[in-house]
Amino acid sequence: SQTIHQWPATLVQPVGSPLSLECTVEGTSNPNLYWYRQAAGRGLQLLFYSVGIGQISSEVPQNLSASRPQDRQFILSSKKLLLSDSGFYLCAWSPHSREQYFGPGTRLTVT
Amino acid sequence: GDSVTQMEGPVTLSEEAFLTINCTYTATGYPSLFWYVQYPGEGLQLLLKATKADDKGSNKGFEATYRKETTSFHLEKGSVQVSDSAVYFCALRNTGNQFYFGTGTSLTVIP
C-alpha cells in the first residue's frame, strides 16, 4: 500500500530564516505531487504541483520554491521566511487521473 | 474557470441529527467529485468519491450523489455522532487533472 510522509510535524522559525519541508511517498511510482498551504480556519491554497522529476508548476507567486529531486520526493523551501508564511502545509500525491491523498501536514509558525 | 462552492459554516448539530452539507460545482466536461474530511491538526482524508453522473459515493454512513443536472454533490448522513466533528471539503478533479477544493465546512456535533 501507499503511504505519504511529511516532516517535520511542527516548526517554529524566526522571520528571515530559511525553510525546508520534505515530503516522500512510498509504494508508488511517478505520482503527481502537490504542496498546499492552509491558513488558520481557511481553505486550501495550491502552491506547487509536479508531474515528474524536475517538473514544477507554481500556482502563486511568493517567496517559496519547490523541488523534486527524486521521483517520490517533494521539497518546499524558502530562503527568507515572512510572518505571512505561517500556516499548515500539506503535501499530497495522486495517481494519474485519480483522487489525491494527503500527508499529515507540517504546522509552521514564523515568529 | 472550474470551481467548487460549498455551504458556509460552522454547522452545529445534536447527536443523531440528520446532516446535509451542500456542494455545487462549475466545470466543463465530466469532472470527478470528492468529499474529504479533516480532523483537528491532521491532513485531509478521502471520505468518498463519484466519477460519473448519478454515481453515489458512500463511506462510514456518509453519502453523496453526483447530480449533473443540478451540478451538485451534497454530503448527507442520517445520524451524526460526536466523532463526526471535523471540517469537510468538497472537491473536483477536472478532465485536465486539476483539483479544485471548496473552502471547507466546519461541523460540530454536541452530545
PDB file of C-alpha atoms in Angstrom:
ATOM      1  CA  SER A   1       0.000   0.000   0.000  1.00  0.00           C
ATOM      2  CA  GLN A   2       0.997   3.603  -0.483  1.00  0.00           C
ATOM      3  CA  THR A   3       1.965   5.972   2.301  1.00  0.00           C
ATOM      4  CA  ILE A   4       2.947   9.611   2.382  1.00  0.00           C
ATOM      5  CA  HIS A   5       5.260  11.171   4.952  1.00  0.00           C
ATOM      6  CA  GLN A   6       5.914  14.762   5.870  1.00  0.00           C
ATOM      7  CA  TRP A   7       8.420  16.217   8.245  1.00  0.00           C
ATOM      8  CA  PRO A   8       8.825  17.946  10.473  1.00  0.00           C
ATOM      9  CA  ALA A   9       5.381  17.841  12.050  1.00  0.00           C
ATOM     10  CA  THR A  10       5.792  21.225  13.679  1.00  0.00           C
ATOM     11  CA  LEU A  11       8.289  24.013  13.166  1.00  0.00           C
ATOM     12  CA  VAL A  12       8.871  27.407  14.754  1.00  0.00           C
ATOM     13  CA  GLN A  13      11.181  29.669  12.783  1.00  0.00           C
ATOM     14  CA  PRO A  14      12.163  33.339  13.077  1.00  0.00           C
ATOM     15  CA  VAL A  15      11.427  35.818  10.317  1.00  0.00           C
ATOM     16  CA  GLY A  16      14.192  35.854   7.725  1.00  0.00           C
ATOM     17  CA  SER A  17      15.343  32.291   8.381  1.00  0.00           C
ATOM     18  CA  PRO A  18      15.385  29.585   5.679  1.00  0.00           C
ATOM     19  CA  LEU A  19      12.842  26.785   5.363  1.00  0.00           C
ATOM     20  CA  SER A  20      12.926  23.235   4.120  1.00  0.00           C
ATOM     21  CA  LEU A  21       9.915  20.925   4.353  1.00  0.00           C
ATOM     22  CA  GLU A  22      10.127  17.425   2.979  1.00  0.00           C
ATOM     23  CA  CYS A  23       7.515  15.056   1.620  1.00  0.00           C
ATOM     24  CA  THR A  24       8.057  11.489   0.479  1.00  0.00           C
ATOM     25  CA  VAL A  25       5.711   8.896  -0.936  1.00  0.00           C
ATOM     26  CA  GLU A  26       6.166   5.140  -0.681  1.00  0.00           C
ATOM     27  CA  GLY A  27       4.614   2.313  -2.614  1.00  0.00           C
ATOM     28  CA  THR A  28       4.030   4.012  -5.947  1.00  0.00           C
ATOM     29  CA  SER A  29       5.998   5.406  -8.852  1.00  0.00           C
ATOM     30  CA  ASN A  30       5.741   8.588 -10.891  1.00  0.00           C
ATOM     31  CA  PRO A  31       2.971  10.154  -8.804  1.00  0.00           C
ATOM     32  CA  ASN A  32       1.692  13.674  -9.249  1.00  0.00           C
ATOM     33  CA  LEU A  33       2.791  15.668  -6.187  1.00  0.00           C
ATOM     34  CA  TYR A  34       1.286  18.803  -4.655  1.00  0.00           C
ATOM     35  CA  TRP A  35       2.057  21.381  -1.951  1.00  0.00           C
ATOM     36  CA  TYR A  36      -0.844  23.234  -0.329  1.00  0.00           C
ATOM     37  CA  ARG A  37      -0.995  25.834   2.411  1.00  0.00           C
ATOM     38  CA  GLN A  38      -3.912  26.157   4.784  1.00  0.00           C
ATOM     39  CA  ALA A  39      -4.193  29.327   6.828  1.00  0.00           C
ATOM     40  CA  ALA A  40      -5.971  29.062  10.179  1.00  0.00           C
ATOM     41  CA  GLY A  41      -9.682  28.397   9.695  1.00  0.00           C
ATOM     42  CA  ARG A  42      -9.468  28.681   5.932  1.00  0.00           C
ATOM     43  CA  GLY A  43      -9.422  26.528   2.841  1.00  0.00           C
ATOM     44  CA  LEU A  44      -6.576  25.098   0.821  1.00  0.00           C
ATOM     45  CA  GLN A  45      -4.280  27.173  -1.360  1.00  0.00           C
ATOM     46  CA  LEU A  46      -2.391  25.231  -4.021  1.00  0.00           C
ATOM     47  CA  LEU A  47       1.246  26.341  -4.040  1.00  0.00           C
ATOM     48  CA  PHE A  48       3.056  23.938  -6.375  1.00  0.00           C
ATOM     49  CA  TYR A  49       2.447  20.746  -8.268  1.00  0.00           C
ATOM     50  CA  SER A  50       4.712  18.366 -10.114  1.00  0.00           C
ATOM     51  CA  VAL A  51       4.038  15.692 -12.711  1.00  0.00           C
ATOM     52  CA  GLY A  52       7.607  14.362 -12.777  1.00  0.00           C
ATOM     53  CA  ILE A  53      11.195  14.786 -11.633  1.00  0.00           C
ATOM     54  CA  GLY A  54      12.346  18.352 -12.145  1.00  0.00           C
ATOM     55  CA  GLN A  55       8.915  19.448 -13.396  1.00  0.00           C
ATOM     56  CA  ILE A  56       7.411  22.055 -11.087  1.00  0.00           C
ATOM     57  CA  SER A  57       4.443  24.327 -11.707  1.00  0.00           C
ATOM     58  CA  SER A  58       3.900  27.322  -9.444  1.00  0.00           C
ATOM     59  CA  GLU A  59       0.385  28.493  -8.776  1.00  0.00           C
ATOM     60  CA  VAL A  60       1.044  31.525  -6.592  1.00  0.00           C
ATOM     61  CA  PRO A  61       3.982  33.966  -6.842  1.00  0.00           C
ATOM     62  CA  GLN A  62       5.681  34.212  -3.459  1.00  0.00           C
ATOM     63  CA  ASN A  63       8.960  33.691  -1.671  1.00  0.00           C
ATOM     64  CA  LEU A  64       8.543  29.907  -1.639  1.00  0.00           C
ATOM     65  CA  SER A  65      10.003  27.410  -4.088  1.00  0.00           C
ATOM     66  CA  ALA A  66       9.650  23.680  -4.646  1.00  0.00           C
ATOM     67  CA  SER A  67      11.905  20.970  -5.991  1.00  0.00           C
ATOM     68  CA  ARG A  68      11.512  17.334  -6.910  1.00  0.00           C
ATOM     69  CA  PRO A  69      14.980  15.793  -6.849  1.00  0.00           C
ATOM     70  CA  GLN A  70      13.680  12.222  -6.884  1.00  0.00           C
ATOM     71  CA  ASP A  71      10.541  10.568  -8.213  1.00  0.00           C
ATOM     72  CA  ARG A  72       8.853  10.307  -4.809  1.00  0.00           C
ATOM     73  CA  GLN A  73      10.383  13.269  -3.000  1.00  0.00           C
ATOM     74  CA  PHE A  74       8.974  16.784  -2.978  1.00  0.00           C
ATOM     75  CA  ILE A  75      10.637  19.630  -1.093  1.00  0.00           C
ATOM     76  CA  LEU A  76       9.247  23.044  -0.196  1.00  0.00           C
ATOM     77  CA  SER A  77      11.815  25.748   0.507  1.00  0.00           C
ATOM     78  CA  SER A  78      12.288  29.384   1.292  1.00  0.00           C
ATOM     79  CA  LYS A  79      15.432  31.474   1.584  1.00  0.00           C
ATOM     80  CA  LYS A  80      13.839  34.032   3.952  1.00  0.00           C
ATOM     81  CA  LEU A  81      10.605  33.405   5.787  1.00  0.00           C
ATOM     82  CA  LEU A  82       7.947  36.078   6.254  1.00  0.00           C
ATOM     83  CA  LEU A  83       5.370  36.266   9.022  1.00  0.00           C
ATOM     84  CA  SER A  84       2.702  35.608   6.398  1.00  0.00           C
ATOM     85  CA  ASP A  85       4.269  32.215   5.654  1.00  0.00           C
ATOM     86  CA  SER A  86       2.831  30.823   8.879  1.00  0.00           C
ATOM     87  CA  GLY A  87       0.272  28.104   8.299  1.00  0.00           C
ATOM     88  CA  PHE A  88      -0.391  24.423   7.901  1.00  0.00           C
ATOM     89  CA  TYR A  89       1.463  22.929   4.938  1.00  0.00           C
ATOM     90  CA  LEU A  90       0.054  19.845   3.308  1.00  0.00           C
ATOM     91  CA  CYS A  91       1.694  17.588   0.769  1.00  0.00           C
ATOM     92  CA  ALA A  92      -0.484  15.381  -1.408  1.00  0.00           C
ATOM     93  CA  TRP A  93       0.030  12.783  -4.089  1.00  0.00           C
ATOM     94  CA  SER A  94      -2.212  11.477  -6.810  1.00  0.00           C
ATOM     95  CA  PRO A  95      -2.054   8.525  -9.145  1.00  0.00           C
ATOM     96  CA  HIS A  96      -2.672   9.892 -12.589  1.00  0.00           C
ATOM     97  CA  SER A  97      -6.344  10.585 -13.264  1.00  0.00           C
ATOM     98  CA  ARG A  98      -7.331   9.613  -9.726  1.00  0.00           C
ATOM     99  CA  GLU A  99      -8.007  11.192  -6.332  1.00  0.00           C
ATOM    100  CA  GLN A 100      -5.485  12.941  -4.080  1.00  0.00           C
ATOM    101  CA  TYR A 101      -4.066  11.529  -0.864  1.00  0.00           C
ATOM    102  CA  PHE A 102      -2.755  13.888   1.772  1.00  0.00           C
ATOM    103  CA  GLY A 103       0.090  13.702   4.254  1.00  0.00           C
ATOM    104  CA  PRO A 104      -0.254  14.554   7.946  1.00  0.00           C
ATOM    105  CA  GLY A 105       0.880  18.163   7.464  1.00  0.00           C
ATOM    106  CA  THR A 106       3.500  20.489   8.934  1.00  0.00           C
ATOM    107  CA  ARG A 107       2.465  23.294  11.275  1.00  0.00           C
ATOM    108  CA  LEU A 108       4.798  26.259  10.605  1.00  0.00           C
ATOM    109  CA  THR A 109       4.869  29.251  12.898  1.00  0.00           C
ATOM    110  CA  VAL A 110       7.034  32.183  11.869  1.00  0.00           C
ATOM    111  CA  THR A 111       7.870  34.453  14.797  1.00  0.00           C
TER     112      THR A 111
ATOM    113  CA  GLY B   1     -12.901  28.584 -14.735  1.00  0.00           C
ATOM    114  CA  ASP B   2     -13.675  25.488 -12.730  1.00  0.00           C
ATOM    115  CA  SER B   3     -14.699  25.935  -9.115  1.00  0.00           C
ATOM    116  CA  VAL B   4     -16.420  24.398  -6.107  1.00  0.00           C
ATOM    117  CA  THR B   5     -18.827  26.191  -3.802  1.00  0.00           C
ATOM    118  CA  GLN B   6     -19.892  24.694  -0.505  1.00  0.00           C
ATOM    119  CA  MET B   7     -22.156  25.954   2.225  1.00  0.00           C
ATOM    120  CA  GLU B   8     -20.753  28.310   4.800  1.00  0.00           C
ATOM    121  CA  GLY B   9     -20.219  27.041   8.297  1.00  0.00           C
ATOM    122  CA  PRO B  10     -19.930  26.447  11.039  1.00  0.00           C
ATOM    123  CA  VAL B  11     -22.644  23.848  11.407  1.00  0.00           C
ATOM    124  CA  THR B  12     -23.660  22.661  14.876  1.00  0.00           C
ATOM    125  CA  LEU B  13     -25.896  19.620  15.297  1.00  0.00           C
ATOM    126  CA  SER B  14     -27.058  17.456  18.122  1.00  0.00           C
ATOM    127  CA  GLU B  15     -26.015  13.819  18.128  1.00  0.00           C
ATOM    128  CA  GLU B  16     -28.232  11.624  15.907  1.00  0.00           C
ATOM    129  CA  ALA B  17     -29.416  14.607  13.838  1.00  0.00           C
ATOM    130  CA  PHE B  18     -29.518  14.498  10.032  1.00  0.00           C
ATOM    131  CA  LEU B  19     -26.644  16.184   8.228  1.00  0.00           C
ATOM    132  CA  THR B  20     -26.580  17.890   4.847  1.00  0.00           C
ATOM    133  CA  ILE B  21     -23.652  19.917   3.579  1.00  0.00           C
ATOM    134  CA  ASN B  22     -24.345  21.468   0.198  1.00  0.00           C
ATOM    135  CA  CYS B  23     -21.779  21.482  -2.580  1.00  0.00           C
ATOM    136  CA  THR B  24     -22.147  22.762  -6.131  1.00  0.00           C
ATOM    137  CA  TYR B  25     -19.546  22.882  -8.847  1.00  0.00           C
ATOM    138  CA  THR B  26     -18.684  24.580 -12.104  1.00  0.00           C
ATOM    139  CA  ALA B  27     -16.683  22.600 -14.609  1.00  0.00           C
ATOM    140  CA  THR B  28     -16.536  21.804 -18.265  1.00  0.00           C
ATOM    141  CA  GLY B  29     -16.739  18.217 -19.316  1.00  0.00           C
ATOM    142  CA  TYR B  30     -17.187  15.449 -16.777  1.00  0.00           C
ATOM    143  CA  PRO B  31     -15.253  16.025 -13.560  1.00  0.00           C
ATOM    144  CA  SER B  32     -14.784  13.529 -10.748  1.00  0.00           C
ATOM    145  CA  LEU B  33     -16.149  14.679  -7.404  1.00  0.00           C
ATOM    146  CA  PHE B  34     -14.863  14.060  -3.889  1.00  0.00           C
ATOM    147  CA  TRP B  35     -15.567  14.733  -0.240  1.00  0.00           C
ATOM    148  CA  TYR B  36     -12.633  14.962   2.147  1.00  0.00           C
ATOM    149  CA  VAL B  37     -12.674  15.187   5.945  1.00  0.00           C
ATOM    150  CA  GLN B  38     -10.081  16.915   8.120  1.00  0.00           C
ATOM    151  CA  TYR B  39      -9.842  16.273  11.848  1.00  0.00           C
ATOM    152  CA  PRO B  40      -8.084  18.882  14.018  1.00  0.00           C
ATOM    153  CA  GLY B  41      -4.348  19.034  13.417  1.00  0.00           C
ATOM    154  CA  GLU B  42      -4.400  16.389  10.691  1.00  0.00           C
ATOM    155  CA  GLY B  43      -4.268  16.169   6.932  1.00  0.00           C
ATOM    156  CA  LEU B  44      -7.280  15.605   4.718  1.00  0.00           C
ATOM    157  CA  GLN B  45      -8.692  12.120   4.352  1.00  0.00           C
ATOM    158  CA  LEU B  46     -10.691  10.975   1.369  1.00  0.00           C
ATOM    159  CA  LEU B  47     -14.219  10.270   2.579  1.00  0.00           C
ATOM    160  CA  LEU B  48     -15.983   9.316  -0.641  1.00  0.00           C
ATOM    161  CA  LYS B  49     -15.939   9.896  -4.367  1.00  0.00           C
ATOM    162  CA  ALA B  50     -18.026   9.690  -7.530  1.00  0.00           C
ATOM    163  CA  THR B  51     -16.611   9.640 -11.020  1.00  0.00           C
ATOM    164  CA  LYS B  52     -19.670   9.952 -13.257  1.00  0.00           C
ATOM    165  CA  ALA B  53     -23.197  11.310 -13.264  1.00  0.00           C
ATOM    166  CA  ASP B  54     -25.695   9.536 -10.979  1.00  0.00           C
ATOM    167  CA  ASP B  55     -22.925   7.695  -9.120  1.00  0.00           C
ATOM    168  CA  LYS B  56     -23.419   7.556  -5.367  1.00  0.00           C
ATOM    169  CA  GLY B  57     -20.330   7.593  -3.194  1.00  0.00           C
ATOM    170  CA  SER B  58     -20.679   6.234   0.325  1.00  0.00           C
ATOM    171  CA  ASN B  59     -18.474   5.564   3.333  1.00  0.00           C
ATOM    172  CA  LYS B  60     -18.920   5.428   7.121  1.00  0.00           C
ATOM    173  CA  GLY B  61     -22.636   6.277   6.815  1.00  0.00           C
ATOM    174  CA  PHE B  62     -21.977   9.334   4.631  1.00  0.00           C
ATOM    175  CA  GLU B  63     -23.415   9.532   1.120  1.00  0.00           C
ATOM    176  CA  ALA B  64     -23.272  11.918  -1.821  1.00  0.00           C
ATOM    177  CA  THR B  65     -24.802  11.608  -5.288  1.00  0.00           C
ATOM    178  CA  TYR B  66     -23.275  13.137  -8.406  1.00  0.00           C
ATOM    179  CA  ARG B  67     -26.083  15.230  -9.930  1.00  0.00           C
ATOM    180  CA  LYS B  68     -25.065  16.596 -13.286  1.00  0.00           C
ATOM    181  CA  GLU B  69     -28.401  18.309 -13.945  1.00  0.00           C
ATOM    182  CA  THR B  70     -28.014  20.451 -10.810  1.00  0.00           C
ATOM    183  CA  THR B  71     -24.165  20.373 -10.767  1.00  0.00           C
ATOM    184  CA  SER B  72     -24.300  19.280  -7.148  1.00  0.00           C
ATOM    185  CA  PHE B  73     -22.670  16.746  -4.828  1.00  0.00           C
ATOM    186  CA  HIS B  74     -24.319  17.254  -1.446  1.00  0.00           C
ATOM    187  CA  LEU B  75     -22.990  15.307   1.533  1.00  0.00           C
ATOM    188  CA  GLU B  76     -25.548  13.585   3.784  1.00  0.00           C
ATOM    189  CA  LYS B  77     -25.585  11.417   6.870  1.00  0.00           C
ATOM    190  CA  GLY B  78     -28.691  10.150   8.576  1.00  0.00           C
ATOM    191  CA  SER B  79     -27.455  10.198  12.161  1.00  0.00           C
ATOM    192  CA  VAL B  80     -24.320  12.092  13.120  1.00  0.00           C
ATOM    193  CA  GLN B  81     -22.072  11.215  16.030  1.00  0.00           C
ATOM    194  CA  VAL B  82     -19.762  13.338  18.152  1.00  0.00           C
ATOM    195  CA  SER B  83     -16.830  11.677  16.373  1.00  0.00           C
ATOM    196  CA  ASP B  84     -18.019  13.192  13.068  1.00  0.00           C
ATOM    197  CA  SER B  85     -16.978  16.649  14.276  1.00  0.00           C
ATOM    198  CA  ALA B  86     -14.462  17.852  11.686  1.00  0.00           C
ATOM    199  CA  VAL B  87     -14.063  20.099   8.654  1.00  0.00           C
ATOM    200  CA  TYR B  88     -15.489  18.743   5.397  1.00  0.00           C
ATOM    201  CA  PHE B  89     -14.179  19.726   1.968  1.00  0.00           C
ATOM    202  CA  CYS B  90     -15.866  19.204  -1.373  1.00  0.00           C
ATOM    203  CA  ALA B  91     -13.506  18.895  -4.340  1.00  0.00           C
ATOM    204  CA  LEU B  92     -13.410  18.159  -8.039  1.00  0.00           C
ATOM    205  CA  ARG B  93     -10.832  16.873 -10.480  1.00  0.00           C
ATOM    206  CA  ASN B  94     -11.396  18.121 -13.982  1.00  0.00           C
ATOM    207  CA  THR B  95     -10.545  16.500 -17.264  1.00  0.00           C
ATOM    208  CA  GLY B  96      -7.183  18.278 -17.190  1.00  0.00           C
ATOM    209  CA  ASN B  97      -6.300  16.560 -13.888  1.00  0.00           C
ATOM    210  CA  GLN B  98      -6.520  19.823 -11.969  1.00  0.00           C
ATOM    211  CA  PHE B  99      -8.055  19.752  -8.485  1.00  0.00           C
ATOM    212  CA  TYR B 100     -10.315  22.413  -7.019  1.00  0.00           C
ATOM    213  CA  PHE B 101     -11.412  22.496  -3.375  1.00  0.00           C
ATOM    214  CA  GLY B 102     -14.240  24.262  -1.610  1.00  0.00           C
ATOM    215  CA  THR B 103     -13.466  26.440   1.384  1.00  0.00           C
ATOM    216  CA  GLY B 104     -14.498  23.779   3.892  1.00  0.00           C
ATOM    217  CA  THR B 105     -17.449  23.451   6.264  1.00  0.00           C
ATOM    218  CA  SER B 106     -16.827  23.018   9.961  1.00  0.00           C
ATOM    219  CA  LEU B 107     -19.168  20.570  11.697  1.00  0.00           C
ATOM    220  CA  THR B 108     -19.559  20.298  15.452  1.00  0.00           C
ATOM    221  CA  VAL B 109     -21.762  17.556  16.904  1.00  0.00           C
ATOM    222  CA  ILE B 110     -22.826  18.018  20.506  1.00  0.00           C
ATOM    223  CA  PRO B 111     -23.927  15.160  22.773  1.00  0.00           C
TER     224      PRO B 111
END
